[in-house]
Structure formats: structure tokens, C-alpha cells
Coordinates of C-alpha atoms in Angstrom, one line a residue:
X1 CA 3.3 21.4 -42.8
X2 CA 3.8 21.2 -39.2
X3 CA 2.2 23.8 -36.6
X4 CA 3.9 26.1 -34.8
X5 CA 2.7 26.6 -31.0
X6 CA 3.2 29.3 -28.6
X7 CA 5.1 26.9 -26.0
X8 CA 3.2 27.7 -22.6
X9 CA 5.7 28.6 -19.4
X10 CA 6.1 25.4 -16.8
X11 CA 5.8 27.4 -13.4
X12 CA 6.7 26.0 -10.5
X13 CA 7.1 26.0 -6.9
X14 CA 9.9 27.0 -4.8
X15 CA 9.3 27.2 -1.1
X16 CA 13.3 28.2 -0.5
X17 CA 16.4 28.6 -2.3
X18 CA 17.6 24.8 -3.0
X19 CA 13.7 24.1 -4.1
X20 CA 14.2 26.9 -6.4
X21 CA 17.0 25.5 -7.9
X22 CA 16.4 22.3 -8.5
X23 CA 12.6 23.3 -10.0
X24 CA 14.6 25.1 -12.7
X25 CA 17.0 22.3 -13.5
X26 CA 14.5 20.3 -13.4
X27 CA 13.1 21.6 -15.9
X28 CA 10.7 25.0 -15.4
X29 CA 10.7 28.2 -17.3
X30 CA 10.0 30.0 -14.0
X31 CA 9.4 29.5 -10.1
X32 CA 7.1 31.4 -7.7
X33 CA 8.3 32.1 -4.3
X34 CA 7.3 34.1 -1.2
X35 CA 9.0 36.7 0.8
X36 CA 9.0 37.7 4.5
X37 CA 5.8 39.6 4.3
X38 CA 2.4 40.0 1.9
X39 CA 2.3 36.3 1.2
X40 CA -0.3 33.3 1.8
X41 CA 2.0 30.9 2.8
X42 CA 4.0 32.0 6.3
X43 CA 5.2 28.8 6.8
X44 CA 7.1 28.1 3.4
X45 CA 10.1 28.7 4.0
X46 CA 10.4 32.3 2.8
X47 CA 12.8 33.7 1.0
X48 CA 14.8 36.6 2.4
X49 CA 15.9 39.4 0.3
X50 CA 19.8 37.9 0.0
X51 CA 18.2 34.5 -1.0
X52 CA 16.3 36.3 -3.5
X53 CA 19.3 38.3 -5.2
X54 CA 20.9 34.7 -4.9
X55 CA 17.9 32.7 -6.5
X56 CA 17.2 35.6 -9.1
X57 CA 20.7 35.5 -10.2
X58 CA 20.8 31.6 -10.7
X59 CA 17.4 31.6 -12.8
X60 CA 18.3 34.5 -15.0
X61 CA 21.8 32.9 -15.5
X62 CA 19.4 29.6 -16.8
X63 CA 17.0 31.9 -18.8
X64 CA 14.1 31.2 -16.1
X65 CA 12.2 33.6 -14.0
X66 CA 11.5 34.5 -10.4
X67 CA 7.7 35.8 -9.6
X68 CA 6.9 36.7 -5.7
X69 CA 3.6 35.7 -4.5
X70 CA 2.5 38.5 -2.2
X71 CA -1.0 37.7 -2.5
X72 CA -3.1 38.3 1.0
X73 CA -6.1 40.0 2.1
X74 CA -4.6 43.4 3.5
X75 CA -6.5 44.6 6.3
X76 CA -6.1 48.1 7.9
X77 CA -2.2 48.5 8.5
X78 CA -1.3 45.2 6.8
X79 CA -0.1 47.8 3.6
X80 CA 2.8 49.6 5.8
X81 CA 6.4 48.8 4.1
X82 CA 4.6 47.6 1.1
X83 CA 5.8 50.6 -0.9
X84 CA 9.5 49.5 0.3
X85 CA 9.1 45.8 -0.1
X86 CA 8.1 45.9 -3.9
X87 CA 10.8 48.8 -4.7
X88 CA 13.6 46.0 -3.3
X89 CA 11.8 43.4 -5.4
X90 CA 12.2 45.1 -8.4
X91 CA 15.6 46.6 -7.5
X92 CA 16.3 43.0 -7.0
X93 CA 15.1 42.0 -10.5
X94 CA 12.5 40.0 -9.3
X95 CA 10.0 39.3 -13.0
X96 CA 6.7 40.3 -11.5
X97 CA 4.4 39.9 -8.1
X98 CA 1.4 38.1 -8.2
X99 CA -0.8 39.9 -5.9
X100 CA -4.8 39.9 -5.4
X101 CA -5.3 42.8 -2.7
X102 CA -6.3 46.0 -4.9
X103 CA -4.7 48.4 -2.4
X104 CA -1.7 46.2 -2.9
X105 CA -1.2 46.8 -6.8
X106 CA -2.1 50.2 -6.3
X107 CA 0.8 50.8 -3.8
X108 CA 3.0 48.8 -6.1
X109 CA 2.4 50.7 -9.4
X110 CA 2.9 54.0 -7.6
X111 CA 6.3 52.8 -5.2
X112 CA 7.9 49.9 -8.0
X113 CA 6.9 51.8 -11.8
X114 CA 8.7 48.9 -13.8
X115 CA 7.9 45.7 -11.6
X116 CA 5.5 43.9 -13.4
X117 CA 2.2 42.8 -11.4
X118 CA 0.1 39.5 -12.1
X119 CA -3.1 38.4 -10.3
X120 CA -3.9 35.9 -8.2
X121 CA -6.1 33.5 -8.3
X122 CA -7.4 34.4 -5.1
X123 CA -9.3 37.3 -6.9
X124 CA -11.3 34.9 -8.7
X125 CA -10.9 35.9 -12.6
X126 CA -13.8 34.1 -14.5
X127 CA -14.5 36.0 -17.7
X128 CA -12.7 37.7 -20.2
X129 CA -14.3 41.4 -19.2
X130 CA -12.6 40.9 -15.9
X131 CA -8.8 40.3 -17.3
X132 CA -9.8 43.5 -19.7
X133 CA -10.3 45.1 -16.2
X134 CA -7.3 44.2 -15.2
X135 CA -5.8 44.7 -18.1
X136 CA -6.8 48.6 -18.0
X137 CA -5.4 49.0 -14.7
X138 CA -1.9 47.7 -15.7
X139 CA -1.9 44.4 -15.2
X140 CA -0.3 42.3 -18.1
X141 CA -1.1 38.5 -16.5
X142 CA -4.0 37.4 -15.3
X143 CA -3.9 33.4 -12.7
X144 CA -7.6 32.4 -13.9
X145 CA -9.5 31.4 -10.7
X146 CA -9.6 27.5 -10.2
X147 CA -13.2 27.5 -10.8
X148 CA -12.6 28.5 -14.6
X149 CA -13.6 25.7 -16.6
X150 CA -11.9 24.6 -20.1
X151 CA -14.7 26.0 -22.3
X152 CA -14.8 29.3 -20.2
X153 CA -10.7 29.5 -20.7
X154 CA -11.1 29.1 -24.8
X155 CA -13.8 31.9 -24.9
X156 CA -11.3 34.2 -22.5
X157 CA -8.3 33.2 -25.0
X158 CA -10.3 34.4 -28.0
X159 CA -11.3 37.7 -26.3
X160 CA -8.5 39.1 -24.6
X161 CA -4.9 39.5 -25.0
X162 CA -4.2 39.2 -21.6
X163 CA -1.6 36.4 -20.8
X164 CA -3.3 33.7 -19.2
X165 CA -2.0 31.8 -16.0
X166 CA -3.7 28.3 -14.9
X167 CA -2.8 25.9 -12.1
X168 CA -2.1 22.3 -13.9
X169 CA -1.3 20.3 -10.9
X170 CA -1.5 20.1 -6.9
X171 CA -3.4 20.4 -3.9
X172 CA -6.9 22.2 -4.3
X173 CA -8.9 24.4 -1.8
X174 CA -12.2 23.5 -1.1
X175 CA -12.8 27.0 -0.8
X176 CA -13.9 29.1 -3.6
X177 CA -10.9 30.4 -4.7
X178 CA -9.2 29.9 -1.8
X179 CA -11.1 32.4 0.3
X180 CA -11.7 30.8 3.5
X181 CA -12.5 31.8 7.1
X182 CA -11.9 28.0 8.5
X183 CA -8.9 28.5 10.1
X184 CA -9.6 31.9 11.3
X185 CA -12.5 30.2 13.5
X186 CA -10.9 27.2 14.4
X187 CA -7.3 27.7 15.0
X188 CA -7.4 31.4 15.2
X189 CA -5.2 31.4 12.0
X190 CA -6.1 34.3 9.7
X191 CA -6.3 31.8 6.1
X192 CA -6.4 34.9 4.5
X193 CA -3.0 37.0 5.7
X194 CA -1.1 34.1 5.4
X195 CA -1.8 31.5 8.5
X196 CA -4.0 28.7 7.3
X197 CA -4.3 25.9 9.4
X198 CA -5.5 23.7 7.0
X199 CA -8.9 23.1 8.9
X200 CA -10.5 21.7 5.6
X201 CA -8.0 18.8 5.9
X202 CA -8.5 17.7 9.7
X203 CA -9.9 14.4 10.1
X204 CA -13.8 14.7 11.3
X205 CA -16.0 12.2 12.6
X206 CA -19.4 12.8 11.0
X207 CA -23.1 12.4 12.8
X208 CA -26.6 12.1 12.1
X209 CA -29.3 12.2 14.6
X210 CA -31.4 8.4 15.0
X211 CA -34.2 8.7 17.0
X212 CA -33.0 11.8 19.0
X213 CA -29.5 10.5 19.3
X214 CA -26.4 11.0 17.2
X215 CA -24.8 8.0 15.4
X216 CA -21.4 8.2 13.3
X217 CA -21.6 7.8 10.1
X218 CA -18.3 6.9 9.0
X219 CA -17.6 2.9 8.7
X220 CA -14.8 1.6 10.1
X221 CA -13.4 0.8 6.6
X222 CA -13.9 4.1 5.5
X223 CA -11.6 7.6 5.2
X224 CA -12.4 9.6 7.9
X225 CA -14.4 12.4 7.1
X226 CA -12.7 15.8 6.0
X227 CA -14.1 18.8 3.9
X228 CA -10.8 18.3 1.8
X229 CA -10.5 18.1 -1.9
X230 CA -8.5 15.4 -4.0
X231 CA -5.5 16.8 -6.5
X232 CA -5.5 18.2 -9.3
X233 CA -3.9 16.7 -12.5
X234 CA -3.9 17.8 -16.0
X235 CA -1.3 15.5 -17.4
X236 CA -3.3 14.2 -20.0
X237 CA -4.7 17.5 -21.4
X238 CA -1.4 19.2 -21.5
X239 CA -2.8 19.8 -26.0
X240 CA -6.3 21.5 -24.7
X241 CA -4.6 23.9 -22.1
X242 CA -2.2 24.5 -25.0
X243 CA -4.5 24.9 -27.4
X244 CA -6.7 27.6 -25.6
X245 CA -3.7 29.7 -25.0
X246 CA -2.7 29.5 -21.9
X247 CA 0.6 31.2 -21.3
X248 CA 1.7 29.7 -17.7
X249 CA 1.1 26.3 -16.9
X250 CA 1.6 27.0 -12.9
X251 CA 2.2 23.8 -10.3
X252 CA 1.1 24.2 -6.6
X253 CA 3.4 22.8 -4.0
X254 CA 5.6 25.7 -2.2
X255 CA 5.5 23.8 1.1
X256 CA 6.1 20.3 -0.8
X257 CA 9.6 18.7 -0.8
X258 CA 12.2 18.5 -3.5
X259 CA 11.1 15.0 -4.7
X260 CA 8.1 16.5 -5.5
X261 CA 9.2 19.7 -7.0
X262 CA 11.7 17.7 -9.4
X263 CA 9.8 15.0 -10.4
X264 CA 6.2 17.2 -11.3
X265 CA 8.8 19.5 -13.1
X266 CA 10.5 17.1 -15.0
X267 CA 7.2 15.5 -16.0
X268 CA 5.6 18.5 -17.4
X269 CA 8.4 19.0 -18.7
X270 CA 8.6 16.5 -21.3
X271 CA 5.0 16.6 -21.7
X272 CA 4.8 20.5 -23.2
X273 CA 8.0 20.1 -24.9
X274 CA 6.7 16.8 -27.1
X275 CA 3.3 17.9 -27.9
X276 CA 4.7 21.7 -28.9
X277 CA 7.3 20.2 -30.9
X278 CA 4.7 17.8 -33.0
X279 CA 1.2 18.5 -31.8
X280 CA -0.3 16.5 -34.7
X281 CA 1.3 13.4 -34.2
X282 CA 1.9 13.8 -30.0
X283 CA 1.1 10.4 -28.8
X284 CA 0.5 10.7 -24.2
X285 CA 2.8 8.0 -22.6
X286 CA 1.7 6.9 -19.9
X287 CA 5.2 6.7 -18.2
X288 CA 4.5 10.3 -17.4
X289 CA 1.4 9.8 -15.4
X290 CA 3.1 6.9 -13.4
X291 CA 6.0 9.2 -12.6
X292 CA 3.7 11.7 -11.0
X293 CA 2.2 9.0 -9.0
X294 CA 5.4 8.1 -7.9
X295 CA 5.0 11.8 -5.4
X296 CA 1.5 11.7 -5.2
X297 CA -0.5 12.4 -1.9
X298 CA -3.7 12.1 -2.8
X299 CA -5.9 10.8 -5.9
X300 CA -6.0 12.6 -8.9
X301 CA -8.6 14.8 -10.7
X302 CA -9.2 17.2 -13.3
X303 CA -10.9 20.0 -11.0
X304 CA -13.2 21.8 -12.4
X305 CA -11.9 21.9 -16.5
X306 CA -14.3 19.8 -17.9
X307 CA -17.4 18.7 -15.6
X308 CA -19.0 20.0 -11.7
X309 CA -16.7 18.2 -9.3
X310 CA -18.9 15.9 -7.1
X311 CA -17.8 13.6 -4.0
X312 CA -15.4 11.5 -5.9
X313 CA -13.4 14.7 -5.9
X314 CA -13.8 15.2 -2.1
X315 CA -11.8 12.9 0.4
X316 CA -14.2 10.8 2.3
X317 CA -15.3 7.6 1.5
X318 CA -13.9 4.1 1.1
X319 CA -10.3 4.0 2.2
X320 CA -8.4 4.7 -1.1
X321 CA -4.5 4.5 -0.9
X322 CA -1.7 5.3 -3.6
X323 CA 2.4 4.5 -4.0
X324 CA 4.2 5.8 -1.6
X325 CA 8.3 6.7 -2.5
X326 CA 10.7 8.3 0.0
X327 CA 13.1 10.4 -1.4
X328 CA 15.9 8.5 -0.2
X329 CA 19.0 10.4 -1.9
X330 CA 21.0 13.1 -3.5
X331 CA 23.5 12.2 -6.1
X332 CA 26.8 14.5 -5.6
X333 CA 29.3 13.2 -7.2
X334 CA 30.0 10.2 -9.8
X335 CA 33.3 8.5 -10.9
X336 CA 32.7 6.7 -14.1
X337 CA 35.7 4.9 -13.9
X338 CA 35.1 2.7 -10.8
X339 CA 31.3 3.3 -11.2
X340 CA 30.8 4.8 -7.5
X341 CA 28.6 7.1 -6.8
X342 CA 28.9 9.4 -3.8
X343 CA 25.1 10.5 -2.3
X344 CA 23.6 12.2 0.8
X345 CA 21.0 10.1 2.5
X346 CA 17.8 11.7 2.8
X347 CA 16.2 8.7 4.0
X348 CA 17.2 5.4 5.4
X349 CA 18.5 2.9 2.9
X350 CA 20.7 -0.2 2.7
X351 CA 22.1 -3.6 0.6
X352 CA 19.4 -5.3 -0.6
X353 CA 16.8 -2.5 -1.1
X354 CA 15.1 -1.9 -4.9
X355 CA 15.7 1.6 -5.9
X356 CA 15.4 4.0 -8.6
X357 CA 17.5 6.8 -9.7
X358 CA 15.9 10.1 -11.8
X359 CA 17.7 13.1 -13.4
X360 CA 16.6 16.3 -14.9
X361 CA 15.4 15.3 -18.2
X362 CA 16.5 11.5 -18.2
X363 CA 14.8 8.2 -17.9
X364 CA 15.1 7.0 -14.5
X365 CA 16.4 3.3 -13.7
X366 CA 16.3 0.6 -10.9
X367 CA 18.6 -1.8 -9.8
X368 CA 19.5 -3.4 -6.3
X369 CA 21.5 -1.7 -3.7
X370 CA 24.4 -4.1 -3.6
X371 CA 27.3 -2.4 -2.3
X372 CA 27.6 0.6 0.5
X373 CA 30.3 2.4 2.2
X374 CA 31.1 5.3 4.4
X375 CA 32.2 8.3 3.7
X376 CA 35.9 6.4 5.4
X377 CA 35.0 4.0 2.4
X378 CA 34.4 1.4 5.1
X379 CA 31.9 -1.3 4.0
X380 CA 28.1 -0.6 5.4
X381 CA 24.6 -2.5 5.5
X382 CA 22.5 0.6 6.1
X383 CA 22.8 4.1 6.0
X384 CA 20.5 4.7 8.7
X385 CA 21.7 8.5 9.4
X386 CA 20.1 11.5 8.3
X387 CA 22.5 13.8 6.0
X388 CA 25.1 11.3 6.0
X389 CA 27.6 10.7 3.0
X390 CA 27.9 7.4 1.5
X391 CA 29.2 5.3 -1.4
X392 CA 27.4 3.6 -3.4
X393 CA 28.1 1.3 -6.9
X394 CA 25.1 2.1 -9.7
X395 CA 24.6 0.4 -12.7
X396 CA 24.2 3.1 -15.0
X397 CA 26.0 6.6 -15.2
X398 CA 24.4 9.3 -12.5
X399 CA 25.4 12.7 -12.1
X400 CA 24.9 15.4 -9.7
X401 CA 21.8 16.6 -8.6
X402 CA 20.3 13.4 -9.5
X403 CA 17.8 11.3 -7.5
X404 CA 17.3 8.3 -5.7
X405 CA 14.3 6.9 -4.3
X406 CA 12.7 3.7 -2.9
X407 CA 9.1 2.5 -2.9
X408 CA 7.9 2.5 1.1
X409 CA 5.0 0.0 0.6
X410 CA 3.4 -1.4 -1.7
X411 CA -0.2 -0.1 -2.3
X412 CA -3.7 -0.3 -4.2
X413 CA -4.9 3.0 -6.3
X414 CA -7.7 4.2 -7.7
X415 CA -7.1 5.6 -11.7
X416 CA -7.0 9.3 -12.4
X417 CA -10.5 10.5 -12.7
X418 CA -10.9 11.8 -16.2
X419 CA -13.7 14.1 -17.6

């Protein structure tokens, strides 16, 4: 007899309205965006209250969700207009907030009774007393803190009935739990209201003392130093988050581009859906992992789910490079008769030039760019101009929204670091 699993939500980012949509047809249960105020992430691209109506109609329409992230350290007189700002939320129809700030939820219970309040990660959620805290107060979802390790998640799982968010994928503080006072000192960017500089991610040069005098330690063939982490990437244990319970399989990226939001989206995706629909026989394909590559930044980890994270995790060291793809295009229009597709160039492109085409929930192709025109149907080479329409013959049926993207150079990776 074949199982029956609770299918975990795909969550993903949306740093503005067209991220937002293309997330959910691409694939996710449920975005997380920012508004204008009460959020960690000021340059994002937040959404404003219209964009919000706009957004929360188009996911509800699609069966997905809208959280808001409003997540930051409130100091004295960072509160004022919260009261306000969560009563338009919920007027709005906005699913639930995702704050950390105590003073926050309290404000949010009292001015929005019916808006539904999860908590960060930022409050660093270890142990399954704490979500029975939280729980107590009113909170019905609890985002574990990063530091939460697979074990420690199963234990939680089996002693609360709290729902259980975990991030699966993306850039990692080095902090713990993202609490981190870097910026604050060195760019005079408060991390924690919403301004961080990314400090941890500078590029150092790195000194010893010899004899009295300093000497850099850093070779020449060698990754600068930075106090940066490497990404995280649960691909291939999509079965044990499931397994343990966890309700919201949550992808970081607000301030990351569509490629990336469509393609980590799209992978998950498929990933959840095959192992829910036949967890005994699920066999991982490694496709998936080599799609995720395709919008990778930096090498790969698991984090902290299954060992300590050493300096292989951190980014220093020998130079180590990935793929790098430029989103090149937007499909808008196809006419299967003459076999044209019409796109908008996101990056420069022209005759000649391998590239690949991706859709929500289909295979992607390749093929050779051998015919271009203008939007005057006038023959071209390239199409060099940002934004510009052009023509283009495919050899297999596109359709809007679709993808196209080209390999920039080709590069030497490391593997993703397993347990």
C-alpha cells in the first residue's frame, strides 16, 4: 500500500510584484515579501500596499499564499504605525506576517485580531518547548533557526503540533541567526532594522604578525578572505525534511533575480511533488541538482542539518568557481505555425550562440540561435539592446513566460558538499 504524506509548502521569494508572479507559476505554494516598513531587507524592492492587493489577488486566484516578512529589531519608536500597517495587511488579505520583535506580535494581535503571525528565524527557535511558547502566545508557525539540525527538527516534529518552517536553499548568514552588528560598525547600516551592508561578504586581506611585522596570508591563487558562508542546498534530502514534518520548505532569495526565483522554484518543485506522490520508490535525479547549479552563486552545502559546519562551508580558500548562465530572455509570445517566437532580451544574444529554453514545470531544451529579427521583422546578428523585442525561430514549442538562457563561461566546480 502506498503512503500517504503531508506534502510540505514550497515558499519562495518575491522581492516585487513580477518576482511574485513568476515564483508562483513557477511553481510555489506561497511567496514571502516585504512591505515599506518592519522588514530586514530595505533594499528589496518592497512592495507597496496596491502591489500587495495586486500580488495577493493573483496568488489567491492560483491557490498560493502571500506572507509579509516584517521581521526587525524594533528599537524605541521603530513600533509607531505598526498597529496601522498590520490592520491594512490583513484588510488586504495578506496569509500571515512573519515577525521576530515581541513588541511587534503583541501590537499585531491587539490592532490585526485575525492576521495570522509566524516567527522568524531571527528569534532563533531551537527546541520544541520554545514553539510551545510560541504556540501559547498565539502563534500557529514557527521558521526553525538555521542552527536547528535534522535530528533536533525530528525530536521538535514529534513533540509539538506547531507547523514547522525551514529554509531549504540560499544564501546563509554567518551570524547566528542572522543577528549581526557588522554593518552597524562598519558601514553605519543598522543589520538589524533592515540596512545590512553585507560586511560579512567584503573581500579582506588577512595578516599574521612574522617577526614583529605583518605578512598576508592569502596566496595569490587563493579566494580572498571574507567571513562569508557558502549556500545552502537540501536538494538531495528533500524525503528527510519531509519525513520530519516540516510544513514550509522556505527558499532565500528576495533580492535575487527572476532566473533565480523560477528555476529554484521549478526545481523544488518537481522534487516534493515526486517523492510525496511515491516516497517508497522516489529515485533523486540528478537533472535537478544540475538545474540549480545553472543559478548558483556560490558552492553548495547542507548548513547545519546533519554535521558542525567547518571552513569548507566558509568562503576562503583555493579559488573555487561554478557555471555561470545569464538570463538572456523572456518568452512573450509563440506562433506554432511559423515556429517564431517573439522575446524580450534581458541580456545580449545573437546567431550562433548555444542556448536553452525552461518553462514552469517542463524540461528545458538547447539548440542554436540561427535566425533573429527585429521587432520591424528585419533580419539581425545580435540583439545587443536591453528590453528590446525580437524574433526568434525555436525548435520546439515555447510559450509565454518561458525562459531563455546562455552559459557565460565555461567553468570548473567543486561537488555539493554532502553530510
Amino acid at each position: 500500500m502506498r503512503r500517504i504524506l503531508k506534502k510540505p509548502e514550497v515558499l519562495a521569494p518575491a522581492g516585487n510584484l513580477e518576482k511574485l508572479k513568476i515564483a508562483i507559476r513557477y511553481g510555489a505554494d506561497a511567496v514571502y515579501i516585504g512591505g515599506q516598513a518592519f522588514g530586514l531587507r530595505s533594499r528589496a524592492g518592497n512592495f507597496s500596499y496596491e502591489e500587495m492587493q495586486e500580488g495577493v489577488a493573483f496568488a489567491h486566484e492560483r491557490d498560493a499564499k502571500v506572507y509579509v516578512a516584517a521581521n526587525m529589531v524594533a528599537h524605541d519608536g521603530d513600533t509607531e504605525g505598526a498597529g496601522e500597517f498590520f490592520r491594512t495587511l490583513r484588510d488586504i488579505g495578506i496569509d500571515a506576517v512573519i515577525v521576530s520583535d515581541p513588541a511587534l506580535i503583541s501590537i499585531c494581535f491587539a490592532d490585526a485580531p485575525g492576521l495570522p503571525v509566524h516567527l522568524s528565524t531571527q528569534a532563533s527557535a531551537t527546541n520544541y518547548k520554545t514553539l510551545e511558547f510560541w504556540k501559547q502566545q498565539g502563534l500557529e508557525r514557527v521558521v526553525l533557526a538555521r542552527e536547528v539540525s535534522m535530528s533536533e527538527i525530528q525530536e521538535i516534529g514529534q513533540n509539538t503540533d506547531v507547523e514547522m518552517e525551514a529554509f531549504i536553499h540560499g544564501a546563509m548568514c554567518i551570524s547566528y541567526s542572522g543577528r549581526c552588528t557588522l554593518s552597524n560598525h562598519m558601514a553605519n547600516r543598522d543589520a538589524n532594522r533592515g540596512g545590512c551592508a553585507q560586511s560579512c561578504r567584503w573581500k579582506y586581506d588577512l595578516f599574521e604578525m612574522d617577526n614583529g611585522l605583518p605578512r598576508n596570508i592569502v596566496d595569490e591563487d587563493e579566494e580572498p578572505f571574507s567571513m562569508s558562508a557558502v549556500d545552502l542546498s537540501m536538494i538531495r534530502y528533500i524525503p528527510d525534511m519531509v519525513e520530519a514534518g516540516v510544513d514550509s520548505l522556505k527558499i532565500e532569495g528576495r533580492m535575487k533575480s527572476i532566473h533565480y526565483v523560477s528555476t529554484v522554484a521549478s526545481v523544488y518543485r518537481k522534487v516534493v511533488d515526486a517523492y510525496c506522490e511515491d516516497p517508497d520508490n522516489f529515485v533523486f535525479d540528478p537533472a535537478w541538482e544540475e538545474e540549480l547549479w545553472k543559478v548558483a552563486q556560490r558552492e553548495l552545502s547542507t548548513g547545519f542539518f546533519y554535521q558542525e559546519p567547518t571552513e569548507d562551508e566558509q568562503l576562503f580558500g583555493k579559488t573555487r568557481k561554478i557555471p555561470q548562465y545569464a538570463f538572456a530572455a523572456q518568452v512573450l509570445d509563440y506562433n506554432p505555425e511559423t515556429k517564431i517566437a517573439t522575446l524580450q532580451q534581458r541580456n545580449n544574444f545573437g546567431v550562433g550562440e548555444e542556448i536553452e529554453f525552461y518553462g514552469p514545470g517542463e524540461v528545458g531544451f538547447k539548440q542554436v540561435v540561427t535566425e533573429l529579427w527585429n521587432e520591424f521583422d528585419e533580419p539581425i546578428d545580435r540583439a545587443p539592446n536591453a528590453m528590446m523585442t525580437v524574433k526568434m525561430a525555436v525548435d520546439h514549442p515555447v510559450a509565454e513566460f518561458y525562459f531563455m538562457r546562455k552559459k557565460k563561461v565555461e567553468r570548473v566546480r567543486t561537488k555539493v558538499k554532502n553530510r
